[in-house]
Tab-separated table of C-alpha atoms in Angstrom:
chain	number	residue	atom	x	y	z
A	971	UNK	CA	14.682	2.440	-11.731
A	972	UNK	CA	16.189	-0.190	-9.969
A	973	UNK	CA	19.845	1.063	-10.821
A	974	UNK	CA	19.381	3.371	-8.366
A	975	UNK	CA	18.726	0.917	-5.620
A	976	UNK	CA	20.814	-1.917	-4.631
A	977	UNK	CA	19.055	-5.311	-4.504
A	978	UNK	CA	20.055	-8.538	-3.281
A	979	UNK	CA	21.876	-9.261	-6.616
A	980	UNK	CA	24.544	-6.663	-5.757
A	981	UNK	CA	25.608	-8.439	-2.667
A	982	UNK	CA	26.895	-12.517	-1.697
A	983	UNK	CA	24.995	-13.247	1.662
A	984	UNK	CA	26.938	-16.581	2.275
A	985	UNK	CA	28.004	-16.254	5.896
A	986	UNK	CA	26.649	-12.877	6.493
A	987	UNK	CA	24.573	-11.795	8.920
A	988	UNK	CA	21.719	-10.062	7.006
A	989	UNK	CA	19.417	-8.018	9.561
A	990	UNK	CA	16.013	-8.090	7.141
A	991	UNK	CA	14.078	-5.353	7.738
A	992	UNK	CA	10.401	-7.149	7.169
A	993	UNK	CA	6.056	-6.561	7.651
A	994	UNK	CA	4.995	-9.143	9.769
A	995	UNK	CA	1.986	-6.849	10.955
A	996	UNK	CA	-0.284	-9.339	10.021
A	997	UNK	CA	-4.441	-8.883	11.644
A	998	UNK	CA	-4.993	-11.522	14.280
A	999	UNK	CA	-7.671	-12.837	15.910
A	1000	UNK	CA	-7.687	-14.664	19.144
A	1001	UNK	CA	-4.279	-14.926	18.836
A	1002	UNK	CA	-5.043	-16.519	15.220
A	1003	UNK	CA	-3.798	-14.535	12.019
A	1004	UNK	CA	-6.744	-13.892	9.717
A	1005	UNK	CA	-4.740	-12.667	7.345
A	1006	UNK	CA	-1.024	-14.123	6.166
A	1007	UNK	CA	-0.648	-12.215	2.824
A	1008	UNK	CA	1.755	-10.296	4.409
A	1009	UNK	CA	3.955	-13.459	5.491
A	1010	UNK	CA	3.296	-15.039	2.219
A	1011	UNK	CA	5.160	-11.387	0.137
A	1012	UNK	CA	8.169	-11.623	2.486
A	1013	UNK	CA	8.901	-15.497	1.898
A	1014	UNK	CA	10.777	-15.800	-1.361
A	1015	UNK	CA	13.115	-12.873	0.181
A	1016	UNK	CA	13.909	-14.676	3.460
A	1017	UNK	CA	14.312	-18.351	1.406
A	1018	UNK	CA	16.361	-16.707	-0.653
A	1019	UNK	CA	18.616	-15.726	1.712
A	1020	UNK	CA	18.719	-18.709	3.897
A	1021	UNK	CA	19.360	-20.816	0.733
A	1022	UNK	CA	22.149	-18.380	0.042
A	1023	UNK	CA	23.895	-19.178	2.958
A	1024	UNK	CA	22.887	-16.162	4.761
A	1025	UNK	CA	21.951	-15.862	8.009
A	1026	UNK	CA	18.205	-13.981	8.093
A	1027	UNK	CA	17.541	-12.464	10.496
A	1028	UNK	CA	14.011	-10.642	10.771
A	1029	UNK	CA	13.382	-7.538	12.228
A	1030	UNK	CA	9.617	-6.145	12.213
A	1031	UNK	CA	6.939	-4.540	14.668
A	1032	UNK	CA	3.580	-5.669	15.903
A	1033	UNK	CA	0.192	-3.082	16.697
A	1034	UNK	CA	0.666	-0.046	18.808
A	1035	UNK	CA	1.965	-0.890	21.987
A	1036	UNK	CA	3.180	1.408	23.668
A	1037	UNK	CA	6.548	-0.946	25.728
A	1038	UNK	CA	6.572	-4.351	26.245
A	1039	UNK	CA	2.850	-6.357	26.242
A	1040	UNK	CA	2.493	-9.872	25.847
A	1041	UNK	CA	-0.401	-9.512	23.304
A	1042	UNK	CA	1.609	-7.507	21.021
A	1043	UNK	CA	4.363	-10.464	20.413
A	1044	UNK	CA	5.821	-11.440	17.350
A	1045	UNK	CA	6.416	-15.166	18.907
A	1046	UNK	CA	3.168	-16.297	17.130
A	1047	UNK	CA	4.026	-14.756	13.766
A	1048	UNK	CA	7.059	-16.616	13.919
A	1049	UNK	CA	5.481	-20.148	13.795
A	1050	UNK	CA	3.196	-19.108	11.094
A	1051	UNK	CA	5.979	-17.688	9.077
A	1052	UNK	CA	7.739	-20.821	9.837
A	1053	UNK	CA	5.175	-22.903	8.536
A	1054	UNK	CA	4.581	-21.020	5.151
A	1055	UNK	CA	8.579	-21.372	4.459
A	1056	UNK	CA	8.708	-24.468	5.493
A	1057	UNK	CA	11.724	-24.086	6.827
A	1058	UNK	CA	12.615	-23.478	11.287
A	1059	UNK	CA	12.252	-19.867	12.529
A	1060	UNK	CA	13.661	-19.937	15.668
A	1061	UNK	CA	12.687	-16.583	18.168
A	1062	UNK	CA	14.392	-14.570	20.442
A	1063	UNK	CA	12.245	-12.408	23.092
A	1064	UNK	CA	14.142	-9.216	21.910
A	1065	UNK	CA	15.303	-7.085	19.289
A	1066	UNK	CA	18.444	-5.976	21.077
A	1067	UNK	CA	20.337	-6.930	23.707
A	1068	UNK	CA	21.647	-10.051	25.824
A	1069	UNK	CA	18.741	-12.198	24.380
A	1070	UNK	CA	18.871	-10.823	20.748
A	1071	UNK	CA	22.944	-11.200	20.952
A	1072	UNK	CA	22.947	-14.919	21.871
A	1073	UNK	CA	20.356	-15.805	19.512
A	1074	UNK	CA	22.329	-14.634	16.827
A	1075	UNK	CA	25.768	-15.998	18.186
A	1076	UNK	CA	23.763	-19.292	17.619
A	1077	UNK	CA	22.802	-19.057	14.335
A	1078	UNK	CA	24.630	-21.604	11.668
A	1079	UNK	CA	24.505	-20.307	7.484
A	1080	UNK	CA	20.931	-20.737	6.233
A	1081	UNK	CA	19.058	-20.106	9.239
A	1082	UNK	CA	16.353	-18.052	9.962
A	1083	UNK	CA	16.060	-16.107	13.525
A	1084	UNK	CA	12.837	-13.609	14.272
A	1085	UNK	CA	13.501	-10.339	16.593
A	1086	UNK	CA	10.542	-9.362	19.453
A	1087	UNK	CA	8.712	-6.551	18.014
A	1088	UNK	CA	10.688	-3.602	17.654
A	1089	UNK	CA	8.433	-0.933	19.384
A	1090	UNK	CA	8.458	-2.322	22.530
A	1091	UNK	CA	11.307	-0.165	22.131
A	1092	UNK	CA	10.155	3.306	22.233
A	1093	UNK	CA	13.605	4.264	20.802
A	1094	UNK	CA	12.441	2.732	17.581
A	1095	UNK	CA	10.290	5.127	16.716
A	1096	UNK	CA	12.695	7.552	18.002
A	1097	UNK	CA	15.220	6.674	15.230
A	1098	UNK	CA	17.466	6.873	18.571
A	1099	UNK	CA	21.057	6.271	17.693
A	1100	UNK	CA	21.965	4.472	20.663
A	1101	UNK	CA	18.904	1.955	19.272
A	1102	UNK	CA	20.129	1.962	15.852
A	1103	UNK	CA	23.692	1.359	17.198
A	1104	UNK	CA	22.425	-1.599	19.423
A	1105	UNK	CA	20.858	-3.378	15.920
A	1106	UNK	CA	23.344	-2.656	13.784
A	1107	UNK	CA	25.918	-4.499	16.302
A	1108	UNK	CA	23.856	-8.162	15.289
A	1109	UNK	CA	24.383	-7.936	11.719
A	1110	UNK	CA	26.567	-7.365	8.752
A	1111	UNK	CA	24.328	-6.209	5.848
A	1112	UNK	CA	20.490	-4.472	6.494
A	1113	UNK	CA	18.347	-5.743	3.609
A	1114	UNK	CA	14.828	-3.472	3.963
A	1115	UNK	CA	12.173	-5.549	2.570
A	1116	UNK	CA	8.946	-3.490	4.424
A	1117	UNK	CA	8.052	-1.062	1.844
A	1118	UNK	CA	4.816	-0.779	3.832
A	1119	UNK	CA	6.796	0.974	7.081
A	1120	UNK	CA	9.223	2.939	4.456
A	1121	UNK	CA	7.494	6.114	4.541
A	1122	UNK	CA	8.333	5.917	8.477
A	1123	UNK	CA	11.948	6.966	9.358
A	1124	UNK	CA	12.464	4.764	12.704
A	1125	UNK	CA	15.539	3.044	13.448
A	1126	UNK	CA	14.607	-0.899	12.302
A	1127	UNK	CA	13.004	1.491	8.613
A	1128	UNK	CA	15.954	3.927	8.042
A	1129	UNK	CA	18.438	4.614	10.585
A	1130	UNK	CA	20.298	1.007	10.173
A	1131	UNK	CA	20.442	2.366	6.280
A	1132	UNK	CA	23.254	4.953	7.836
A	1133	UNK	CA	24.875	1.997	9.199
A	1134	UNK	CA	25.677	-0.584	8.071
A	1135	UNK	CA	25.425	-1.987	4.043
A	1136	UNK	CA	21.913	-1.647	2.432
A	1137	UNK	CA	20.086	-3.248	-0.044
A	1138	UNK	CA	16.533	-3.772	-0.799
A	1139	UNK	CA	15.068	-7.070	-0.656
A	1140	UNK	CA	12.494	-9.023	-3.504
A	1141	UNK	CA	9.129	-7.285	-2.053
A	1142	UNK	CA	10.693	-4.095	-2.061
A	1143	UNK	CA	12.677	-4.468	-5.013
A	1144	UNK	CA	8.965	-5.818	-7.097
A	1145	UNK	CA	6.817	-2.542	-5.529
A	1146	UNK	CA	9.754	0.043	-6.668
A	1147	UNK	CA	9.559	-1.237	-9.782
A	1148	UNK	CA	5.842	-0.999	-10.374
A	1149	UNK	CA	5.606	2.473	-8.824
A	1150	UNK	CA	7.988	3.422	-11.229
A	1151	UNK	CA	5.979	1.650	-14.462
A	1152	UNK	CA	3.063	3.147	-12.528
A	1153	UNK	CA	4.063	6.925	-12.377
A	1154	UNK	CA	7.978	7.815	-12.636
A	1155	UNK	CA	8.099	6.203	-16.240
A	1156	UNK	CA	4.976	5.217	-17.230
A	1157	UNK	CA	4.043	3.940	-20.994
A	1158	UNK	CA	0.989	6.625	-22.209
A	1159	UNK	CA	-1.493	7.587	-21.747
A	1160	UNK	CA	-2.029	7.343	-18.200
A	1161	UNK	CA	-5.240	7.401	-16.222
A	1162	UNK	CA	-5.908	7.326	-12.551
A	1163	UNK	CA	-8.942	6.070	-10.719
A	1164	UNK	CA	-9.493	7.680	-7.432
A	1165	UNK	CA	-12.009	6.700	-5.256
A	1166	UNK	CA	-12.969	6.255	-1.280
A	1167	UNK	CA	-15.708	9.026	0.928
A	1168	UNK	CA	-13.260	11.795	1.830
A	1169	UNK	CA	-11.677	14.567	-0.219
A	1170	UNK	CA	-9.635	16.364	3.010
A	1171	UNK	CA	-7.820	13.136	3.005
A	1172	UNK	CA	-6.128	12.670	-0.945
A	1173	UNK	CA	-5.757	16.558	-1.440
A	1174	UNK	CA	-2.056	16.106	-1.972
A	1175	UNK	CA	-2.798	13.284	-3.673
A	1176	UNK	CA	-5.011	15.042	-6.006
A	1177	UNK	CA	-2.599	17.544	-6.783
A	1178	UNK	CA	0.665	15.595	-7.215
A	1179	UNK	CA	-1.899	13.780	-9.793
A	1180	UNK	CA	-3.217	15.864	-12.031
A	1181	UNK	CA	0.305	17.267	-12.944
A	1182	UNK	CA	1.216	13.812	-13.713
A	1183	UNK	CA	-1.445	11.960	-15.866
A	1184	UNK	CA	-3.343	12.019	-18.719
A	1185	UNK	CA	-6.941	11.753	-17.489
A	1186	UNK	CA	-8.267	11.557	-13.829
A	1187	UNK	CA	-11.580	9.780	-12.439
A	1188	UNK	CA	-12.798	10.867	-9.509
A	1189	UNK	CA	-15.598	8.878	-7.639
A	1190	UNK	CA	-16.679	7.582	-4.192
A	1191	UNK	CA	-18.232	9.865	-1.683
A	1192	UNK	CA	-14.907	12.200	-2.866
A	1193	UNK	CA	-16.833	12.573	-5.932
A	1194	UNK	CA	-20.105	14.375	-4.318
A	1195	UNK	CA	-18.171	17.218	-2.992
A	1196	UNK	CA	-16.564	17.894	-6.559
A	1197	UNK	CA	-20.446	17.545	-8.118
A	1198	UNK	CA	-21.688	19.829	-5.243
A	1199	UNK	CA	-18.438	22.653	-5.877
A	1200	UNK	CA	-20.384	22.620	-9.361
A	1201	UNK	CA	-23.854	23.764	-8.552
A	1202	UNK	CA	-24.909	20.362	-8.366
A	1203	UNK	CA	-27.820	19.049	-6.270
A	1204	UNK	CA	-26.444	15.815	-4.380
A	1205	UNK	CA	-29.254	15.349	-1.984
A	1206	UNK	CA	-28.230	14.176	1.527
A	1207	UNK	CA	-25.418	12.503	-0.274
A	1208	UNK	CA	-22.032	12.290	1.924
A	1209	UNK	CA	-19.561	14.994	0.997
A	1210	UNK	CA	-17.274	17.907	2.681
A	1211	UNK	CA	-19.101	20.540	1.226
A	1212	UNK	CA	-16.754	22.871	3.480
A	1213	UNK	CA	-13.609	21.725	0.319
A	1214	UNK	CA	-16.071	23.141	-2.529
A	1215	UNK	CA	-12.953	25.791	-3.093
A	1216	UNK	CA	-10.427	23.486	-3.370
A	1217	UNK	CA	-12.354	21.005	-5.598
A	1218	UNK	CA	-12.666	23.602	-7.831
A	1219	UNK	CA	-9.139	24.848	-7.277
A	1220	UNK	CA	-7.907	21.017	-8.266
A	1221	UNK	CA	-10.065	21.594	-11.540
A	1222	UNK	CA	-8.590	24.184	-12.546
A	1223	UNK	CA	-5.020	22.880	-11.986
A	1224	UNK	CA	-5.902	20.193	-13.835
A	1225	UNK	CA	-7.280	22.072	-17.109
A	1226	UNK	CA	-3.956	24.340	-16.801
A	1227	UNK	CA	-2.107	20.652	-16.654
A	1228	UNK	CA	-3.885	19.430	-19.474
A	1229	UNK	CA	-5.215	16.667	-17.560
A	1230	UNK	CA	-9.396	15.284	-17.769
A	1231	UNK	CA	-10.818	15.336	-14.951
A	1232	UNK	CA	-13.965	12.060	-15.442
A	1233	UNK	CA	-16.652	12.923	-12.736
A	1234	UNK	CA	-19.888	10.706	-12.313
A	1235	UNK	CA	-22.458	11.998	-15.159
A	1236	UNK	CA	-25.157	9.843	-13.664
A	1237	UNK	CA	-25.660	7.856	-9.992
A	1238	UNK	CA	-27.360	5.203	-7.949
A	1239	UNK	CA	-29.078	7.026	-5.278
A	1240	UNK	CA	-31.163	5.504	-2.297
A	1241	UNK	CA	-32.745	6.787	0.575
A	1242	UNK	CA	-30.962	4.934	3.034
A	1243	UNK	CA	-27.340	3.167	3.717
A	1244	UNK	CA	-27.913	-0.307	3.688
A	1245	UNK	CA	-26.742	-3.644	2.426
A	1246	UNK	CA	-29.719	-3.753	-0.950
A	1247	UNK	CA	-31.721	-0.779	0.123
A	1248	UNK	CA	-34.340	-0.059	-3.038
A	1249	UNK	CA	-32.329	2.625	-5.686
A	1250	UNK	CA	-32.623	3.994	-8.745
A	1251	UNK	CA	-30.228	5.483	-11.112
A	1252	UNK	CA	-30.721	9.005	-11.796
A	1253	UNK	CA	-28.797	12.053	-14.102
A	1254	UNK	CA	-27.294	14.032	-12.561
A	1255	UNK	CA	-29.848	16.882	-13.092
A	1256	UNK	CA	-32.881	15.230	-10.949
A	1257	UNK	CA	-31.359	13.988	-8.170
A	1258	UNK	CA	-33.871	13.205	-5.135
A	1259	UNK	CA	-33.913	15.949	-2.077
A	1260	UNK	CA	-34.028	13.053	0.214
A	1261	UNK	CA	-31.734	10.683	-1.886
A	1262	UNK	CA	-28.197	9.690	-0.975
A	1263	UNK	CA	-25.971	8.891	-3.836
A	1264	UNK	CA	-24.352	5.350	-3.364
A	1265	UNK	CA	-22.675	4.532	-6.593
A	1266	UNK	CA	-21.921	6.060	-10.224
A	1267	UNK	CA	-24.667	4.773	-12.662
A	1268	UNK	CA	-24.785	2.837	-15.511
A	1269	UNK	CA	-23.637	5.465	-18.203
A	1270	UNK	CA	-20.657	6.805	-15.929
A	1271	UNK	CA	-19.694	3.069	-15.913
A	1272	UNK	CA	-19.423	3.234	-19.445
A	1273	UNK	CA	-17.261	5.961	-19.710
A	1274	UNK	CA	-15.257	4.794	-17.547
A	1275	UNK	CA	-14.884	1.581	-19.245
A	1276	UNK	CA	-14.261	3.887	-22.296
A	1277	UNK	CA	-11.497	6.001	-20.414
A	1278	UNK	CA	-9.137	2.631	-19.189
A	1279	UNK	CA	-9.812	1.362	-22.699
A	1280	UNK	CA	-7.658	4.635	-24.118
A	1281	UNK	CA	-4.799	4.523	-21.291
A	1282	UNK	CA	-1.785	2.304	-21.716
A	1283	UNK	CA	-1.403	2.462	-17.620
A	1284	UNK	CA	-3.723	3.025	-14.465
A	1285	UNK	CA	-2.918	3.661	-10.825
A	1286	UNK	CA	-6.060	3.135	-8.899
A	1287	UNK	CA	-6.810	3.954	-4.911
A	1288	UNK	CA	-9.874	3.803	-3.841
A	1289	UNK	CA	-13.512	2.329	-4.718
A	1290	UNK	CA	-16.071	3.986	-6.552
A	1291	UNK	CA	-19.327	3.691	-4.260
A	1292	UNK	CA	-20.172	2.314	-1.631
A	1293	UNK	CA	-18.434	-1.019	-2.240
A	1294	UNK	CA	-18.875	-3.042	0.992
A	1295	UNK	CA	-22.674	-3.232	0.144
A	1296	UNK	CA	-24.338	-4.288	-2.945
A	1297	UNK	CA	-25.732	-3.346	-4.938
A	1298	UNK	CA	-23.521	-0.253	-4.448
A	1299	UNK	CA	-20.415	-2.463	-5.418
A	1300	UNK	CA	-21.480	-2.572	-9.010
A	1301	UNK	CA	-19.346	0.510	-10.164
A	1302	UNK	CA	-16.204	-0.255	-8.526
A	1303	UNK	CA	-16.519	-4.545	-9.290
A	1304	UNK	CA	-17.438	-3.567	-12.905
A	1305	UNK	CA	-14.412	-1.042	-13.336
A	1306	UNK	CA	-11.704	-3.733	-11.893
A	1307	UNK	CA	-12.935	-6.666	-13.973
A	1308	UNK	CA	-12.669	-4.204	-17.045
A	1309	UNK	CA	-9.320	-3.048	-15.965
A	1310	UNK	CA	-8.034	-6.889	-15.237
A	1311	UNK	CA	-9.330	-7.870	-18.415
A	1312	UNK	CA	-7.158	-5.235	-20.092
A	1313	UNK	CA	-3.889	-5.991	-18.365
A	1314	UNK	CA	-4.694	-9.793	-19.067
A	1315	UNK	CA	-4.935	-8.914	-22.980
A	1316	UNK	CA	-1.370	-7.032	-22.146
A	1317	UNK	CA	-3.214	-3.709	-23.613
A	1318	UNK	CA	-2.853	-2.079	-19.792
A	1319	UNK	CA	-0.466	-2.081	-16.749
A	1320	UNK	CA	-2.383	-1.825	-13.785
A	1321	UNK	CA	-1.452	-0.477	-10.559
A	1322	UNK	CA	-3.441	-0.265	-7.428
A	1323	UNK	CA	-3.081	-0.076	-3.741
A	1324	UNK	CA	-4.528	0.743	-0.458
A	1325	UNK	CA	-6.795	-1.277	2.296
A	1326	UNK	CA	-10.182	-0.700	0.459
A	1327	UNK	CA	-8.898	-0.864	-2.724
A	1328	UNK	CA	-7.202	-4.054	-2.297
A	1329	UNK	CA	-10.555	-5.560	-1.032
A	1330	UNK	CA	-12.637	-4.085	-3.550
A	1331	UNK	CA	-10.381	-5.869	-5.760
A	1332	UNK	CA	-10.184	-9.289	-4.521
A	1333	UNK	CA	-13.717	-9.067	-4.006
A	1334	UNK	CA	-14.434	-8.100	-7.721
A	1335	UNK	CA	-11.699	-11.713	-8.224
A	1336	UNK	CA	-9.847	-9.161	-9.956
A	1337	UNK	CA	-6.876	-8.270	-8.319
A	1338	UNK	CA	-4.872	-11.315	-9.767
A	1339	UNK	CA	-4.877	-10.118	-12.739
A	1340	UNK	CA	-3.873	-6.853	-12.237
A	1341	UNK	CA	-0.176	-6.091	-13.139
A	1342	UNK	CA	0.981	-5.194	-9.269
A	1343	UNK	CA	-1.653	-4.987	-6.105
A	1344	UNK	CA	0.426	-2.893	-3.102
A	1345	UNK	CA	-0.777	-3.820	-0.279
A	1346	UNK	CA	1.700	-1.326	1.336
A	1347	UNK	CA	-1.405	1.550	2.519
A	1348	UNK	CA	0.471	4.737	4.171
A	1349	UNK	CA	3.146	4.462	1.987
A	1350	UNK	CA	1.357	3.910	-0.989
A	1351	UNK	CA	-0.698	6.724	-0.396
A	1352	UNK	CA	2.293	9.067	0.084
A	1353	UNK	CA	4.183	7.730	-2.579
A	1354	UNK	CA	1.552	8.672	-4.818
A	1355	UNK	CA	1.309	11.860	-3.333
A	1356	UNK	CA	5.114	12.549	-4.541
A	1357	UNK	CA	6.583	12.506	-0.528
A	1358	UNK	CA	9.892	11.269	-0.509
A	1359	UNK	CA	9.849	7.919	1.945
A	1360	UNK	CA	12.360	7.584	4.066
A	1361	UNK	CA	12.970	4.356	3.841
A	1362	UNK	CA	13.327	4.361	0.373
A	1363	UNK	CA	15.455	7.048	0.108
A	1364	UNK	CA	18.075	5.016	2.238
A	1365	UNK	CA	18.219	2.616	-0.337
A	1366	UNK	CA	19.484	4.999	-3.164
A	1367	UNK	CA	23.222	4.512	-4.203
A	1368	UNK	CA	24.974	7.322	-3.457
C-alpha cells in the first residue's frame, strides 16, 4: 500500500522547510490537557525531522472557533508538545503572515516552530487559494501527518498537497498501512464487530461492509432495531424502529454477498439505565414488556468468542452494550480481551477505531494489544465506509 504514498523515506529534509501538517486537538481542561495521546502519536514524526536537519514546522487547528479567540490557542499545546519531545517548540501567534514569516526566517536546521490554530482563519476551511498560497510561501515540502482531519479537504489538510511537495509523515504512514491489512488486503477470513446505539448513523458503513467481509456482528443499541425488523419483541429497548426496512434491506445484501450477519441470540435486559441496575439475561424469545436490553448475554458472548476465533483479521467500531456502565460492559470488555488475546498469540490482526471504541478498549486494558487502535474518529468512520478522504488522496503518487 504504501507504494502508492510517499513517506518521509522518499525525501532528505536537511535544510528544508517541512510545513507538517499535524492533530494537536487535544481535550483540555482549565486550560490543562486531559488528554496528550494525540501529542504523544505525532512525536517520533516531528523528532524525526528535527534530527534530520529539517526545519518542522507544525501546522494544526484547535475547537470550533469561529476567528480569532484566545481560548482556542494552540500556545499551550505547544509547551506540552515541547515537553513530551523534549526538545524547544518555539510559537508564533499565526499561521500566515508577518508573524508566521519571521518566525520561520528565524528558524536554524533541527528546530521545531508551532503555527496559531489554523481556523482562526475562516479561509481554512474554505480551502481558499489565496490561504493555501499564503502557507505554502513558509515552506518547502508539506508532510501531512493528521490522518484524523484527512477526510476534511481544507487548505492546512489538502490544498498545500497541490502545492508544494507531499509526503506523508510516520502517524499517517502507520494508520494507511493498517487500514489496508484491515480491509484493502486483508489476510482471511475477515470479521467485523460493529457496535454503538444508532443504526441511521453506520448505514454506509453497513453496506460498504458486508460486500467486503466474511462475517459481520452487529450489537449495541444498533442491534435492537435489526432484532425488532425481525418480529422480535425488544421491550422498551432503544432502537430506530422507523430503519426496520433498511435493516432488513442490509440482510439481504449481505446473504446475496455471502457475508454472516452474527446478531445477539440472547441479552441482559433491565428495567432501568443505570450504573448496576438489577438484570437478568434472557433469550431472545421472552423478553420483558417493560425490560430494556443493555448488553448481549452470556451465550451471544460465546459465539462471538467463537466467530473472532475463525477470522484471521477484525475491524471493530463500536461497543456492544451499554459499556460506560457495568455491568452492561461485560459483552464489549469480554469481546476485546478475547480479541487482544488472539492478536497477542499472532492468530489475529486487529483493527479498531473510533471515540467509544477506543475507550471501551482501554478500559477492557485491551487496546495495547491490539494490532493498530485509530484514534482518528470521522475519518475512520468514513474510511470504513469506502469515502475517498481527501487528504489522503493528496498523498497518492501520481
Amino acid at each position: 500500500m504504501m507504494k502508492l504514498f510517499r513517506t518521509l523515506d522518499d525525501v532528505d529534509v536537511k535544510g528544508k522547510r517541512v510545513l507538517l501538517r499535524v492533530d494537536l486537538n487535544v481535550p483540555m481542561e482549565n486550560g490543562r490537557i486531559t488528554d496528550g495521546t494525540r501529542l504523544e502519536r505525532v512525536a517520533p514524526t516531528i523528532t524525526e525531522i528535527s534530527d534530520k536537519g529539517g526545519k518542522a514546522i507544525l501546522l494544526a487547528h484547535f475547537g470550533r472557533p469561529k476567528g480569532r479567540d484566545a481560548k482556542d490557542s494552540l500556545k499551550p499545546v505547544a509547551a506540552e508538545l515541547s515537553r513530551i519531545l523534549n526538545k524547544p517548540v518555539a510559537f508564533a501567534d499565526d499561521c500566515i503572515g508577518e508573524a508566521a514569516e519571521k518566525a520561520v526566517a528565524a528558524m536554524k536546521d533541527g528546530d521545531i516552530l508551532c503555527l496559531e490554530n489554523t481556523r482562526f482563519h475562516k479561509a481554512e476551511e474554505n480551502n481558499d487559494p489565496a490561504f493555501v498560497a499564503a502557507l505554502a510561501k513558509l515552506g518547502d515540502i508539506w508532510v501531512n501527518d493528521a490522518f484524523s482531519a484527512a477526510h476534511r479537504a481544507h487548505a492546512s489538510t489538502e490544498g498545500l498537497g497541490h502545492k508544494l511537495p507531499a509526503y506523508a509523515g510516520r502517524t499517517m504512514q502507520a494508520e494507511l498501512d493498517a487500514l489496508n491489512k484491515a480491509l484493502e488486503a486483508p489476510t482471511k477470513p475477515v470479521i467485523a464487530i460493529i457496535g454503538g446505539a444508532k443504526v441511521s448513523s453506520k448505514i454506509d458503513l453497513l453496506e460498504n461492509l458486508v460486500s467486503k467481509v466474511d462475517a459481520l456482528v452487529i450489537g449495541g443499541g444498533m442491534a435492537n432495531t435489526f432484532l425488532h425488523a425481525q418480529g422480535i419483541g425488544i421491550g422498551k429497548s432503544l432502537a430506530e424502529k422507523d430503519l426496520a426496512a433498511t435493516a432488513l434491506r442490509i440482510m439481504e445484501k449481505a446473504e446475496a454477498a455471502n457475508c454472516a450477519i452474527i446478531l445477539p441470540v440472547d441479552a441482559v435486559v433491565a428495567h432501568q439505565f443505570a450504573a448496576n441496575a438489577p438484570s437478568h439475561a434472557y433469550g431472545l424469545d421472552a423478553i420483558p414488556a417493560e425490560g430494556m436490553i443493555l448488553d448481549v448475554g452470556p451465550r451471544s458472548i460465546a459465539r462471538i468468542h467463537a466467530a473472532i476465533d475463525d477470522a484471521a483479521t477484525l475491524v471493530w467500531n463500536g461497543p456492544l452494550g451499554a459499556f460506560e456502565m457495568t455491568p452492561f460492559d461485560r459483552g464489549t470488555v469480554s469481546a476485546a480481551r478475547h480479541a487482544a488475546e488472539r492478536t497477542k498469540a499472532r492468530k489475529l490482526i486487529s483493527v479498531a477505531g473510533g471515540g467509544d471504541t477506543v475507550a471501551a478498549l482501554n478500559q477492557a486494558g485491551a487496546a495495547s494489544d491490539f494490532s493498530y487502535v485509530s484514534t482518528a474518529g470521522g475519518a475512520f468512520l468514513e474510511w470504513m465506509e469506502g469515502k475517498p478522504l481527501p487528504g489522503v488522496a493528496v498523498l497518492k503518487i501520481k
